[in-house]
Amino acid sequence: MPGTLRRAATALALLLSLIVLPTVPAEAADATTARERARVDRVPTPHLDWEPCDQGQCARVRLPLDYDEPAGATVEVALARVPARKPSERIGSLFLNPGGPGASATDFLQRAQAWLGPDVLDRFDLVGMDPRGTNDSTNTRCFADPGDLDRVTGTLAGMVFPLTRAEEATFIDAASTLSAACSGYGRELSSAVSTAEVARDMDVVRRAVGDDKLSYLGFSYGTYLGQVYANMFPDRVRAIAIDGVINPLQWVGTPGTAQFPMSLRMESAEASSAALAGLLRRCADAGSACPLAHPRADFADVAARLRAEPLVLEDPDAGTYELTYQQFISTVLYLLYTEDGVEAVPVLVATVAQLQGDSLTSSRRRSLSAAYHRTAALAVGQERAYANDLEVVPSVMCSDSRNPARPSTWSRLARLADARAPYFGRSWLWGSVSCADRIWNADDEDAWSGPFDRWTSAPVLVVGNVHDPATNYAGARAVSRLLPNSRLLSSNNWGHTAYGVSGCATAHVDAYLVEGTLPAPGTVCTDGRQPFAG
């Protein structure tokens, strides 16, 4: 976190920006459509029985599986709450979503308290809602036999992404098995977990916690959920801040872009590639502070050798195992998600380069293998956070988005993906192959496909950092133009998302959530920690 001087500078910068802040033009919000009002408002306001739990207070609520049939089947949605520290100054509830799709918002509350601003903790009840289909809510289950899920997981997660034609065939076969299972045995829930359904759930829960309008802070995929809510219920917005922003037109697609997979449209791979290239340039400029003599060439050499032949590593618990090119690229990607991880990438590359050397003694190989494990452990997202993520992620993505008909399209576009985004093109591309129209049939007829440009009852704060390796900064800029009542806040920090990393961005978001105060147009936070800055 920023030190005392950085906090003081941030506070001064925020004060100065507020002095010159122009008012946002007053304009009546677009109205929630009669159809959406009918869907959610006829659901009786649930009574929430809050009980003590590890997250603070927990409750469960039953909501319609299909909002067109409110008296029909239901799903159970898990909630967690951390009450405001100053009840007498309480504004209401702040809904949090960490992304995913499918990451646990209830578990997120515990971690979020460490870096949410004091005013936010003082004045809001923090509320986490596990989206339907995930975590402690009713789970999406595509396979009757857990062994079948394990076999598909072993292929898709074990391979990470395919490189050769033979690997592509194996990967597509496993993805097709997953799609068939979710479109068959798991169809009832797989076809009812689109982002729109989660937004409807959130609107009912908003009412249940006693808020007239929604206050929301969402990250990564959670930015898409925030945008869907804002456009479905534009007159029910008190404050929505979205950080690490998804361009909804790329996520959903249009008739003109549906021939490209959503994972290619998103340009996440380009963001990853740009972040790596920028890091390697800084490493080269750092001279002896960089562990690589020729960062760009050294990375390319390590990657090429891994692509030609996996590297044997030693684990004191598991014995020897192979490090593949795909696993290496995945680890580098997730290291780029955090400031500490970013600076560890050159260390990781240098370690692998030494392991690829000739005539290593057994002792030296064990030592270098241990060093690799320590560095790789800084990568976020390496462990699966919940048991059914393989079923949840495609269920949400495929319900939300347009995609090509045949899985073979992914094979055809693989070279293009890598050409557009060296190292990371295939990694991101293959994440959506289960969504090929010919194999995915668990469609949600009530998914939201737009519009995404409705005028909200309060401005939406759009936050993007220029070095984000997952949600392209271009997405934040596009959304700030798309939403007519919004403001863009930019940050120069490294890693995925800015809140809690940049003191400046955090202060601006907190001021917006608590007071409704927007940063001045064109505000760019420049307090982000820079790699090799000394």
Short mmCIF file of C-alpha atoms in Angstrom, two decimals:
data_model
loop_
_atom_site.label_atom_id
_atom_site.label_comp_id
_atom_site.label_asym_id
_atom_site.label_seq_id
_atom_site.Cartn_x
_atom_site.Cartn_y
_atom_site.Cartn_z
CA MET A 1 0.00 0.00 0.00
CA PRO A 2 1.19 3.58 -0.53
CA GLY A 3 3.29 5.10 2.22
CA THR A 4 2.58 8.27 4.22
CA LEU A 5 4.05 10.64 1.62
CA ARG A 6 2.17 8.94 -1.20
CA ARG A 7 -1.10 9.13 0.75
CA ALA A 8 -0.50 12.82 1.42
CA ALA A 9 0.23 13.50 -2.24
CA THR A 10 -2.82 11.51 -3.25
CA ALA A 11 -5.02 13.44 -0.84
CA LEU A 12 -3.70 16.76 -2.19
CA ALA A 13 -4.22 15.68 -5.80
CA LEU A 14 -7.75 14.56 -4.99
CA LEU A 15 -8.51 17.86 -3.23
CA LEU A 16 -7.24 19.89 -6.17
CA SER A 17 -9.24 17.85 -8.65
CA LEU A 18 -12.40 18.31 -6.61
CA ILE A 19 -11.94 22.09 -6.56
CA VAL A 20 -12.23 22.27 -10.34
CA LEU A 21 -14.80 19.50 -10.72
CA PRO A 22 -17.62 20.54 -13.05
CA THR A 23 -21.12 19.39 -12.29
CA VAL A 24 -22.59 16.54 -14.27
CA PRO A 25 -25.48 17.73 -16.45
CA ALA A 26 -28.83 16.86 -14.92
CA GLU A 27 -30.91 14.61 -17.13
CA ALA A 28 -33.72 12.23 -16.36
CA ALA A 29 -32.61 8.62 -16.18
CA ASP A 30 -33.87 6.10 -18.66
CA ALA A 31 -36.55 3.93 -17.11
CA THR A 32 -36.42 0.25 -16.35
CA THR A 33 -38.50 -1.40 -19.06
CA ALA A 34 -41.98 -2.59 -18.20
CA ARG A 35 -40.89 -6.15 -18.95
CA GLU A 36 -37.99 -6.08 -16.48
CA ARG A 37 -40.11 -4.33 -13.85
CA ALA A 38 -42.69 -7.07 -14.19
CA ARG A 39 -40.06 -9.77 -13.88
CA VAL A 40 -38.36 -8.60 -10.70
CA ASP A 41 -40.93 -6.46 -8.91
CA ARG A 42 -43.53 -9.22 -8.69
CA VAL A 43 -41.07 -11.31 -6.68
CA PRO A 44 -41.92 -10.73 -3.00
CA THR A 45 -39.20 -8.99 -1.01
CA PRO A 46 -37.32 -11.82 0.74
CA HIS A 47 -36.73 -11.79 4.49
CA LEU A 48 -33.04 -12.30 5.20
CA ASP A 49 -32.11 -14.25 8.34
CA TRP A 50 -28.55 -13.13 8.99
CA GLU A 51 -26.43 -15.48 11.09
CA PRO A 52 -22.80 -15.23 12.27
CA CYS A 53 -20.28 -16.84 9.89
CA ASP A 54 -16.62 -16.63 8.94
CA GLN A 55 -17.31 -13.78 6.52
CA GLY A 56 -19.26 -11.77 9.13
CA GLN A 57 -22.96 -12.46 8.71
CA CYS A 58 -24.46 -14.92 6.23
CA ALA A 59 -27.91 -15.57 4.82
CA ARG A 60 -29.50 -17.57 2.03
CA VAL A 61 -32.38 -16.57 -0.20
CA ARG A 62 -34.51 -18.51 -2.68
CA LEU A 63 -35.11 -16.77 -5.99
CA PRO A 64 -36.86 -17.80 -9.21
CA LEU A 65 -34.89 -20.03 -11.55
CA ASP A 66 -36.77 -18.28 -14.36
CA TYR A 67 -38.12 -14.80 -13.64
CA ASP A 68 -40.81 -15.38 -16.25
CA GLU A 69 -42.14 -18.10 -13.92
CA PRO A 70 -41.80 -16.62 -10.42
CA ALA A 71 -43.89 -19.36 -8.83
CA GLY A 72 -41.87 -22.12 -10.48
CA ALA A 73 -38.53 -23.72 -9.66
CA THR A 74 -36.06 -21.77 -7.53
CA VAL A 75 -32.34 -21.42 -6.92
CA GLU A 76 -30.67 -20.70 -3.61
CA VAL A 77 -28.35 -17.70 -3.51
CA ALA A 78 -25.75 -17.30 -0.76
CA LEU A 79 -25.13 -13.88 0.80
CA ALA A 80 -22.57 -12.47 3.21
CA ARG A 81 -22.55 -9.12 4.95
CA VAL A 82 -20.08 -7.05 6.97
CA PRO A 83 -22.00 -4.29 8.79
CA ALA A 84 -20.85 -0.68 8.57
CA ARG A 85 -18.37 0.25 11.29
CA LYS A 86 -20.26 3.48 12.02
CA PRO A 87 -23.96 2.53 11.96
CA SER A 88 -25.08 6.08 12.75
CA GLU A 89 -23.40 7.29 9.52
CA ARG A 90 -24.47 4.34 7.40
CA ILE A 91 -25.34 5.14 3.77
CA GLY A 92 -26.65 1.71 2.84
CA SER A 93 -25.21 -1.47 1.35
CA LEU A 94 -22.31 -1.73 -1.07
CA PHE A 95 -22.51 -4.83 -3.27
CA LEU A 96 -19.11 -6.25 -4.24
CA ASN A 97 -18.23 -8.62 -7.06
CA PRO A 98 -14.64 -9.82 -7.67
CA GLY A 99 -15.15 -11.15 -11.21
CA GLY A 100 -14.75 -14.59 -12.69
CA PRO A 101 -17.28 -15.27 -13.97
CA GLY A 102 -18.12 -17.27 -10.90
CA ALA A 103 -15.60 -16.08 -8.28
CA SER A 104 -17.01 -16.07 -4.75
CA ALA A 105 -18.28 -12.67 -3.65
CA THR A 106 -18.97 -13.96 -0.14
CA ASP A 107 -15.35 -15.06 0.37
CA PHE A 108 -14.19 -11.84 -1.27
CA LEU A 109 -15.59 -9.83 1.65
CA GLN A 110 -12.89 -11.17 3.97
CA ARG A 111 -10.05 -10.13 1.66
CA ALA A 112 -11.62 -6.85 0.62
CA GLN A 113 -11.67 -5.47 4.15
CA ALA A 114 -7.86 -5.31 4.05
CA TRP A 115 -7.79 -2.73 1.25
CA LEU A 116 -11.18 -1.02 1.08
CA GLY A 117 -10.93 2.60 2.19
CA PRO A 118 -11.87 3.53 5.78
CA ASP A 119 -14.81 5.71 4.71
CA VAL A 120 -16.26 2.81 2.73
CA LEU A 121 -15.86 0.44 5.68
CA ASP A 122 -17.35 3.00 8.06
CA ARG A 123 -20.41 3.92 6.05
CA PHE A 124 -21.49 0.86 4.07
CA ASP A 125 -22.66 -2.59 4.91
CA LEU A 126 -20.54 -4.69 2.57
CA VAL A 127 -22.61 -7.32 0.77
CA GLY A 128 -21.30 -10.25 -1.25
CA MET A 129 -23.66 -12.40 -3.31
CA ASP A 130 -22.37 -15.65 -4.79
CA PRO A 131 -23.86 -15.68 -8.30
CA ARG A 132 -26.37 -18.45 -8.95
CA GLY A 133 -24.62 -21.60 -10.10
CA THR A 134 -21.44 -20.96 -8.11
CA ASN A 135 -19.74 -21.45 -4.76
CA ASP A 136 -22.21 -21.51 -1.83
CA SER A 137 -25.21 -20.82 -4.07
CA THR A 138 -27.01 -23.61 -5.93
CA ASN A 139 -24.28 -25.11 -8.11
CA THR A 140 -24.30 -25.73 -11.82
CA ARG A 141 -23.67 -29.46 -12.30
CA CYS A 142 -23.20 -30.68 -15.85
CA PHE A 143 -22.07 -34.26 -15.13
CA ALA A 144 -23.99 -36.98 -13.32
CA ASP A 145 -20.73 -38.83 -12.73
CA PRO A 146 -17.97 -36.73 -11.05
CA GLY A 147 -15.45 -39.01 -12.72
CA ASP A 148 -16.54 -37.71 -16.12
CA LEU A 149 -15.95 -34.15 -14.93
CA ASP A 150 -12.52 -35.15 -13.64
CA ARG A 151 -11.56 -36.61 -17.01
CA VAL A 152 -12.65 -33.50 -18.91
CA THR A 153 -10.92 -31.28 -16.35
CA GLY A 154 -7.76 -33.33 -16.67
CA THR A 155 -7.63 -32.64 -20.39
CA LEU A 156 -8.69 -28.98 -20.46
CA ALA A 157 -6.88 -27.81 -17.33
CA GLY A 158 -3.93 -30.14 -17.80
CA MET A 159 -3.23 -29.05 -21.36
CA VAL A 160 -4.13 -25.38 -20.60
CA PHE A 161 -4.42 -24.69 -24.34
CA PRO A 162 -3.47 -26.71 -27.43
CA LEU A 163 -0.54 -26.11 -29.76
CA THR A 164 -0.45 -28.96 -32.27
CA ARG A 165 -3.24 -30.28 -34.49
CA ALA A 166 -3.35 -33.45 -32.40
CA GLU A 167 -3.67 -31.42 -29.20
CA GLU A 168 -6.39 -29.29 -30.79
CA ALA A 169 -8.40 -32.41 -31.64
CA THR A 170 -8.07 -33.71 -28.07
CA PHE A 171 -8.96 -30.32 -26.61
CA ILE A 172 -12.01 -29.89 -28.86
CA ASP A 173 -13.19 -33.40 -28.00
CA ALA A 174 -13.04 -32.61 -24.26
CA ALA A 175 -14.70 -29.22 -24.76
CA SER A 176 -17.46 -30.87 -26.81
CA THR A 177 -18.03 -33.39 -24.02
CA LEU A 178 -18.36 -30.51 -21.56
CA SER A 179 -20.77 -28.64 -23.84
CA ALA A 180 -22.91 -31.74 -24.35
CA ALA A 181 -23.08 -32.35 -20.60
CA CYS A 182 -24.06 -28.75 -19.81
CA SER A 183 -26.58 -28.79 -22.66
CA GLY A 184 -28.01 -32.10 -21.44
CA TYR A 185 -27.79 -33.25 -17.82
CA GLY A 186 -26.96 -29.75 -16.54
CA ARG A 187 -29.23 -27.81 -18.86
CA GLU A 188 -31.81 -26.63 -16.31
CA LEU A 189 -29.32 -24.44 -14.46
CA SER A 190 -26.70 -23.96 -17.20
CA SER A 191 -29.38 -22.22 -19.27
CA ALA A 192 -30.34 -19.94 -16.36
CA VAL A 193 -27.04 -18.44 -15.18
CA SER A 194 -26.50 -15.65 -17.69
CA THR A 195 -25.30 -12.33 -16.31
CA ALA A 196 -28.80 -10.92 -16.71
CA GLU A 197 -30.17 -13.50 -14.25
CA VAL A 198 -27.52 -12.50 -11.70
CA ALA A 199 -28.45 -8.83 -12.21
CA ARG A 200 -32.09 -9.68 -11.55
CA ASP A 201 -31.09 -11.57 -8.41
CA MET A 202 -29.05 -8.57 -7.27
CA ASP A 203 -31.99 -6.23 -7.78
CA VAL A 204 -34.24 -8.37 -5.59
CA VAL A 205 -31.53 -8.63 -2.92
CA ARG A 206 -31.01 -4.85 -3.12
CA ARG A 207 -34.63 -4.48 -2.14
CA ALA A 208 -34.24 -7.09 0.61
CA VAL A 209 -31.40 -5.18 2.30
CA GLY A 210 -33.53 -2.03 2.29
CA ASP A 211 -31.82 0.05 -0.41
CA ASP A 212 -33.87 2.12 -2.84
CA LYS A 213 -31.02 2.15 -5.35
CA LEU A 214 -27.89 0.07 -5.90
CA SER A 215 -24.37 0.92 -4.74
CA TYR A 216 -21.89 -1.42 -6.41
CA LEU A 217 -18.16 -2.00 -6.83
CA GLY A 218 -17.23 -4.63 -9.42
CA PHE A 219 -13.94 -5.87 -10.80
CA SER A 220 -13.04 -7.63 -14.06
CA TYR A 221 -16.05 -9.76 -15.11
CA GLY A 222 -17.87 -7.94 -12.30
CA THR A 223 -17.66 -4.83 -14.49
CA TYR A 224 -19.84 -6.56 -17.06
CA LEU A 225 -22.35 -7.47 -14.34
CA GLY A 226 -22.36 -3.83 -13.25
CA GLN A 227 -23.00 -2.65 -16.80
CA VAL A 228 -25.79 -5.16 -17.33
CA TYR A 229 -27.48 -3.99 -14.13
CA ALA A 230 -27.01 -0.33 -15.09
CA ASN A 231 -28.66 -0.89 -18.47
CA MET A 232 -31.43 -3.20 -17.27
CA PHE A 233 -32.28 -1.00 -14.28
CA PRO A 234 -30.94 2.47 -15.20
CA ASP A 235 -33.22 4.33 -12.77
CA ARG A 236 -32.15 2.17 -9.82
CA VAL A 237 -28.50 3.23 -9.69
CA ARG A 238 -27.08 5.15 -6.72
CA ALA A 239 -23.40 4.52 -7.52
CA ILE A 240 -21.69 1.95 -9.73
CA ALA A 241 -17.89 1.82 -9.91
CA ILE A 242 -16.33 -0.68 -12.30
CA ASP A 243 -12.60 -1.44 -12.37
CA GLY A 244 -10.79 -3.59 -14.96
CA VAL A 245 -13.49 -2.98 -17.52
CA ILE A 246 -14.97 -5.35 -20.08
CA ASN A 247 -16.30 -3.85 -23.30
CA PRO A 248 -19.84 -5.30 -23.42
CA LEU A 249 -20.04 -5.11 -27.20
CA GLN A 250 -16.99 -7.36 -27.40
CA TRP A 251 -18.30 -9.71 -24.70
CA VAL A 252 -21.74 -10.14 -26.26
CA GLY A 253 -20.76 -9.63 -29.88
CA THR A 254 -22.83 -8.34 -32.76
CA PRO A 255 -24.09 -9.99 -35.94
CA GLY A 256 -21.06 -8.46 -37.64
CA THR A 257 -18.52 -9.87 -35.14
CA ALA A 258 -20.12 -13.22 -34.31
CA GLN A 259 -17.79 -15.03 -36.71
CA PHE A 260 -15.01 -14.39 -34.19
CA PRO A 261 -14.99 -16.11 -30.76
CA MET A 262 -15.76 -13.81 -27.85
CA SER A 263 -12.36 -14.64 -26.34
CA LEU A 264 -10.70 -13.19 -29.45
CA ARG A 265 -13.01 -10.17 -29.63
CA MET A 266 -12.14 -9.20 -26.05
CA GLU A 267 -8.51 -8.32 -26.93
CA SER A 268 -7.34 -9.62 -23.56
CA ALA A 269 -4.46 -11.39 -25.27
CA GLU A 270 -3.30 -8.10 -26.76
CA ALA A 271 -3.37 -6.59 -23.27
CA SER A 272 -1.27 -9.47 -21.89
CA SER A 273 1.23 -9.22 -24.73
CA ALA A 274 1.54 -5.45 -24.35
CA ALA A 275 2.08 -5.74 -20.60
CA LEU A 276 4.84 -8.32 -21.09
CA ALA A 277 6.52 -6.30 -23.83
CA GLY A 278 6.43 -3.17 -21.68
CA LEU A 279 7.89 -5.04 -18.73
CA LEU A 280 10.73 -6.49 -20.81
CA ARG A 281 11.55 -3.03 -22.19
CA ARG A 282 11.78 -1.65 -18.66
CA CYS A 283 13.92 -4.59 -17.63
CA ALA A 284 16.33 -3.87 -20.49
CA ASP A 285 16.52 -0.21 -19.49
CA ALA A 286 17.26 -1.18 -15.88
CA GLY A 287 20.68 -2.60 -16.73
CA SER A 288 22.20 -4.66 -13.93
CA ALA A 289 18.99 -4.45 -11.88
CA CYS A 290 17.40 -6.79 -14.43
CA PRO A 291 18.29 -10.49 -14.07
CA LEU A 292 18.18 -10.92 -17.86
CA ALA A 293 21.00 -9.72 -20.10
CA HIS A 294 18.75 -9.40 -23.15
CA PRO A 295 15.18 -9.56 -21.78
CA ARG A 296 13.18 -9.81 -24.99
CA ALA A 297 15.55 -12.29 -26.65
CA ASP A 298 15.99 -14.29 -23.45
CA PHE A 299 12.23 -14.65 -23.00
CA ALA A 300 11.82 -15.71 -26.63
CA ASP A 301 14.60 -18.29 -26.28
CA VAL A 302 13.16 -19.79 -23.09
CA ALA A 303 9.69 -19.95 -24.64
CA ALA A 304 10.95 -21.50 -27.89
CA ARG A 305 12.90 -24.20 -26.06
CA LEU A 306 9.90 -25.04 -23.88
CA ARG A 307 7.70 -25.22 -26.95
CA ALA A 308 10.13 -27.68 -28.49
CA GLU A 309 10.59 -29.77 -25.35
CA PRO A 310 9.09 -29.64 -21.84
CA LEU A 311 11.45 -29.04 -18.93
CA VAL A 312 11.79 -31.58 -16.13
CA LEU A 313 11.45 -30.01 -12.68
CA GLU A 314 11.75 -31.54 -9.26
CA ASP A 315 9.20 -31.16 -6.48
CA PRO A 316 10.14 -32.34 -2.98
CA ASP A 317 6.60 -33.64 -2.45
CA ALA A 318 5.55 -34.83 -5.92
CA GLY A 319 8.87 -35.91 -7.39
CA THR A 320 9.76 -34.95 -10.96
CA TYR A 321 7.26 -33.45 -13.40
CA GLU A 322 7.27 -31.66 -16.75
CA LEU A 323 6.88 -27.92 -17.20
CA THR A 324 5.25 -27.33 -20.58
CA TYR A 325 5.24 -24.21 -22.72
CA GLN A 326 1.55 -23.77 -21.99
CA GLN A 327 2.06 -23.96 -18.23
CA PHE A 328 4.92 -21.48 -18.41
CA ILE A 329 2.86 -18.97 -20.42
CA SER A 330 -0.06 -19.38 -18.02
CA THR A 331 2.20 -18.72 -15.03
CA VAL A 332 3.69 -15.62 -16.67
CA LEU A 333 0.18 -14.34 -17.41
CA TYR A 334 -0.96 -14.70 -13.82
CA LEU A 335 2.25 -13.12 -12.52
CA LEU A 336 1.32 -10.06 -14.58
CA TYR A 337 -1.87 -9.72 -12.50
CA THR A 338 -0.09 -8.17 -9.47
CA GLU A 339 2.67 -5.64 -8.86
CA ASP A 340 4.82 -8.19 -7.02
CA GLY A 341 4.19 -10.75 -9.74
CA VAL A 342 5.16 -8.34 -12.52
CA GLU A 343 8.62 -7.82 -11.05
CA ALA A 344 8.99 -11.59 -10.59
CA VAL A 345 8.56 -12.40 -14.30
CA PRO A 346 12.22 -11.74 -15.25
CA VAL A 347 13.32 -13.77 -12.22
CA LEU A 348 11.15 -16.66 -13.37
CA VAL A 349 12.54 -16.47 -16.90
CA ALA A 350 16.12 -16.38 -15.64
CA THR A 351 15.47 -19.41 -13.45
CA VAL A 352 13.99 -21.42 -16.33
CA ALA A 353 16.90 -20.41 -18.56
CA GLN A 354 19.33 -21.84 -16.01
CA LEU A 355 17.28 -25.02 -15.72
CA GLN A 356 17.50 -25.40 -19.49
CA GLY A 357 21.30 -25.31 -19.29
CA ASP A 358 23.53 -28.33 -19.75
CA SER A 359 25.31 -30.39 -17.10
CA LEU A 360 23.33 -29.35 -14.04
CA THR A 361 24.10 -31.35 -10.93
CA SER A 362 21.18 -32.95 -9.10
CA SER A 363 21.68 -30.56 -6.22
CA ARG A 364 21.65 -27.52 -8.51
CA ARG A 365 18.55 -28.75 -10.34
CA ARG A 366 16.73 -29.21 -7.03
CA SER A 367 17.77 -25.74 -5.92
CA LEU A 368 16.64 -24.09 -9.16
CA SER A 369 13.39 -26.08 -9.17
CA ALA A 370 12.66 -24.80 -5.67
CA ALA A 371 13.42 -21.25 -6.82
CA TYR A 372 11.00 -21.68 -9.73
CA HIS A 373 8.25 -22.87 -7.38
CA ARG A 374 8.77 -19.93 -5.02
CA THR A 375 8.51 -17.43 -7.86
CA ALA A 376 5.58 -19.14 -9.57
CA ALA A 377 3.71 -19.12 -6.26
CA LEU A 378 3.30 -15.35 -6.68
CA ALA A 379 1.01 -15.99 -9.65
CA VAL A 380 -2.63 -15.43 -8.78
CA GLY A 381 -5.33 -17.77 -10.01
CA GLN A 382 -3.16 -20.86 -10.21
CA GLU A 383 -5.44 -22.83 -7.91
CA ARG A 384 -9.07 -23.48 -8.70
CA ALA A 385 -11.11 -21.54 -6.18
CA TYR A 386 -14.24 -23.67 -6.41
CA ALA A 387 -15.11 -27.14 -7.57
CA ASN A 388 -17.44 -26.38 -10.47
CA ASP A 389 -15.67 -23.53 -12.25
CA LEU A 390 -15.18 -25.63 -15.39
CA GLU A 391 -18.97 -25.85 -15.66
CA VAL A 392 -19.80 -22.31 -14.53
CA VAL A 393 -17.48 -20.27 -16.74
CA PRO A 394 -18.78 -21.59 -20.09
CA SER A 395 -22.35 -21.58 -18.79
CA VAL A 396 -22.10 -17.83 -18.23
CA MET A 397 -19.93 -16.93 -21.22
CA CYS A 398 -21.83 -19.06 -23.71
CA SER A 399 -25.21 -17.80 -22.50
CA ASP A 400 -24.07 -14.19 -22.78
CA SER A 401 -22.21 -14.19 -26.09
CA ARG A 402 -22.42 -14.85 -29.81
CA ASN A 403 -19.81 -17.26 -31.17
CA PRO A 404 -18.94 -19.12 -34.38
CA ALA A 405 -20.80 -22.32 -35.17
CA ARG A 406 -17.95 -24.83 -35.40
CA PRO A 407 -15.06 -25.56 -33.00
CA SER A 408 -12.82 -25.82 -36.06
CA THR A 409 -12.99 -22.02 -36.30
CA TRP A 410 -10.84 -21.84 -33.16
CA SER A 411 -8.21 -23.99 -34.87
CA ARG A 412 -8.33 -21.81 -37.96
CA LEU A 413 -7.82 -18.64 -35.91
CA ALA A 414 -5.04 -19.94 -33.63
CA ARG A 415 -2.16 -18.64 -35.74
CA LEU A 416 -3.88 -15.29 -36.16
CA ALA A 417 -4.38 -15.05 -32.40
CA ASP A 418 -0.69 -15.62 -31.71
CA ALA A 419 0.32 -13.21 -34.47
CA ARG A 420 -1.87 -10.49 -32.98
CA ALA A 421 -0.73 -11.19 -29.42
CA PRO A 422 2.59 -13.06 -29.18
CA TYR A 423 2.66 -15.81 -26.53
CA PHE A 424 -0.87 -15.14 -25.25
CA GLY A 425 -3.09 -15.36 -28.33
CA ARG A 426 -3.83 -19.08 -28.13
CA SER A 427 -4.00 -18.97 -24.34
CA TRP A 428 -7.00 -16.62 -24.37
CA LEU A 429 -8.55 -17.85 -27.63
CA TRP A 430 -9.18 -21.44 -26.56
CA GLY A 431 -10.99 -20.44 -23.38
CA SER A 432 -14.28 -20.10 -25.24
CA VAL A 433 -14.27 -23.13 -27.57
CA SER A 434 -17.08 -24.78 -25.56
CA CYS A 435 -19.29 -21.93 -26.77
CA ALA A 436 -19.26 -22.99 -30.43
CA ASP A 437 -22.90 -22.77 -31.50
CA ARG A 438 -23.05 -26.30 -32.90
CA ILE A 439 -22.06 -27.88 -29.56
CA TRP A 440 -23.47 -25.46 -26.94
CA ASN A 441 -27.26 -25.63 -26.69
CA ALA A 442 -27.98 -24.48 -23.12
CA ASP A 443 -29.08 -21.01 -24.17
CA ASP A 444 -30.74 -18.51 -21.83
CA GLU A 445 -33.59 -16.86 -23.71
CA ASP A 446 -33.59 -14.05 -21.14
CA ALA A 447 -29.89 -13.15 -21.46
CA TRP A 448 -29.15 -9.46 -21.98
CA SER A 449 -27.75 -8.48 -25.36
CA GLY A 450 -28.11 -4.71 -25.01
CA PRO A 451 -28.53 -1.83 -25.27
CA PHE A 452 -25.49 -0.77 -23.25
CA ASP A 453 -25.84 2.99 -23.63
CA ARG A 454 -28.71 3.87 -21.32
CA TRP A 455 -28.67 7.01 -19.17
CA THR A 456 -28.42 6.03 -15.51
CA SER A 457 -29.88 7.84 -12.51
CA ALA A 458 -26.34 8.41 -11.22
CA PRO A 459 -23.05 8.50 -13.12
CA VAL A 460 -21.06 5.29 -13.53
CA LEU A 461 -17.37 5.55 -12.62
CA VAL A 462 -15.24 3.62 -15.14
CA VAL A 463 -11.71 2.75 -13.96
CA GLY A 464 -8.95 1.42 -16.21
CA ASN A 465 -5.21 0.97 -15.81
CA VAL A 466 -3.02 1.14 -18.85
CA HIS A 467 -0.91 -1.95 -18.05
CA ASP A 468 -3.80 -4.29 -17.22
CA PRO A 469 -2.91 -7.73 -18.65
CA ALA A 470 -6.47 -9.10 -18.68
CA THR A 471 -9.03 -6.39 -19.34
CA ASN A 472 -7.65 -4.19 -22.08
CA TYR A 473 -7.47 -0.50 -21.15
CA ALA A 474 -9.17 0.17 -24.48
CA GLY A 475 -12.26 -1.45 -22.96
CA ALA A 476 -12.46 1.18 -20.22
CA ARG A 477 -12.17 3.97 -22.76
CA ALA A 478 -14.83 2.39 -24.97
CA VAL A 479 -17.27 1.94 -22.08
CA SER A 480 -16.78 5.53 -20.91
CA ARG A 481 -17.87 6.63 -24.39
CA LEU A 482 -20.67 4.09 -24.58
CA LEU A 483 -22.33 4.98 -21.27
CA PRO A 484 -23.62 8.54 -21.70
CA ASN A 485 -23.63 9.27 -17.95
CA SER A 486 -20.17 8.06 -16.96
CA ARG A 487 -16.69 9.27 -16.12
CA LEU A 488 -13.35 7.62 -16.96
CA LEU A 489 -10.61 7.40 -14.32
CA SER A 490 -7.26 6.16 -15.64
CA SER A 491 -4.29 4.78 -13.72
CA ASN A 492 -0.71 3.93 -14.68
CA ASN A 493 -0.33 1.06 -12.21
CA TRP A 494 0.67 -2.46 -13.21
CA GLY A 495 -1.42 -5.55 -12.62
CA HIS A 496 -5.10 -6.32 -13.05
CA THR A 497 -7.37 -3.50 -11.79
CA ALA A 498 -6.40 -0.29 -9.95
CA TYR A 499 -8.45 -0.07 -6.75
CA GLY A 500 -6.41 -0.95 -3.68
CA VAL A 501 -3.21 -0.72 -5.75
CA SER A 502 -3.12 2.94 -6.75
CA GLY A 503 -3.73 5.16 -3.73
CA CYS A 504 -4.95 7.89 -6.07
CA ALA A 505 -7.47 5.64 -7.82
CA THR A 506 -8.65 4.23 -4.50
CA ALA A 507 -9.24 7.71 -3.08
CA HIS A 508 -11.23 8.79 -6.14
CA VAL A 509 -13.39 5.65 -6.10
CA ASP A 510 -14.04 6.04 -2.37
CA ALA A 511 -15.04 9.69 -2.80
CA TYR A 512 -17.43 8.69 -5.55
CA LEU A 513 -18.99 5.79 -3.62
CA VAL A 514 -19.39 7.74 -0.38
CA GLU A 515 -20.10 11.29 -1.53
CA GLY A 516 -21.05 10.84 -5.17
CA THR A 517 -18.10 13.03 -6.19
CA LEU A 518 -16.55 12.29 -9.57
CA PRO A 519 -12.91 12.90 -10.51
CA ALA A 520 -12.29 15.72 -12.94
CA PRO A 521 -12.56 14.76 -16.62
CA GLY A 522 -9.31 13.33 -17.92
CA THR A 523 -7.94 12.44 -14.47
CA VAL A 524 -4.96 10.06 -14.68
CA CYS A 525 -3.49 8.57 -11.50
CA THR A 526 0.30 8.34 -11.77
CA ASP A 527 1.23 6.91 -8.37
CA GLY A 528 1.39 3.29 -9.50
CA ARG A 529 4.53 1.34 -8.59
CA GLN A 530 6.69 0.99 -11.68
CA PRO A 531 8.89 -2.06 -12.32
CA PHE A 532 12.62 -1.43 -11.83
CA ALA A 533 11.97 2.15 -10.73
CA GLY A 534 14.46 1.72 -7.89
#
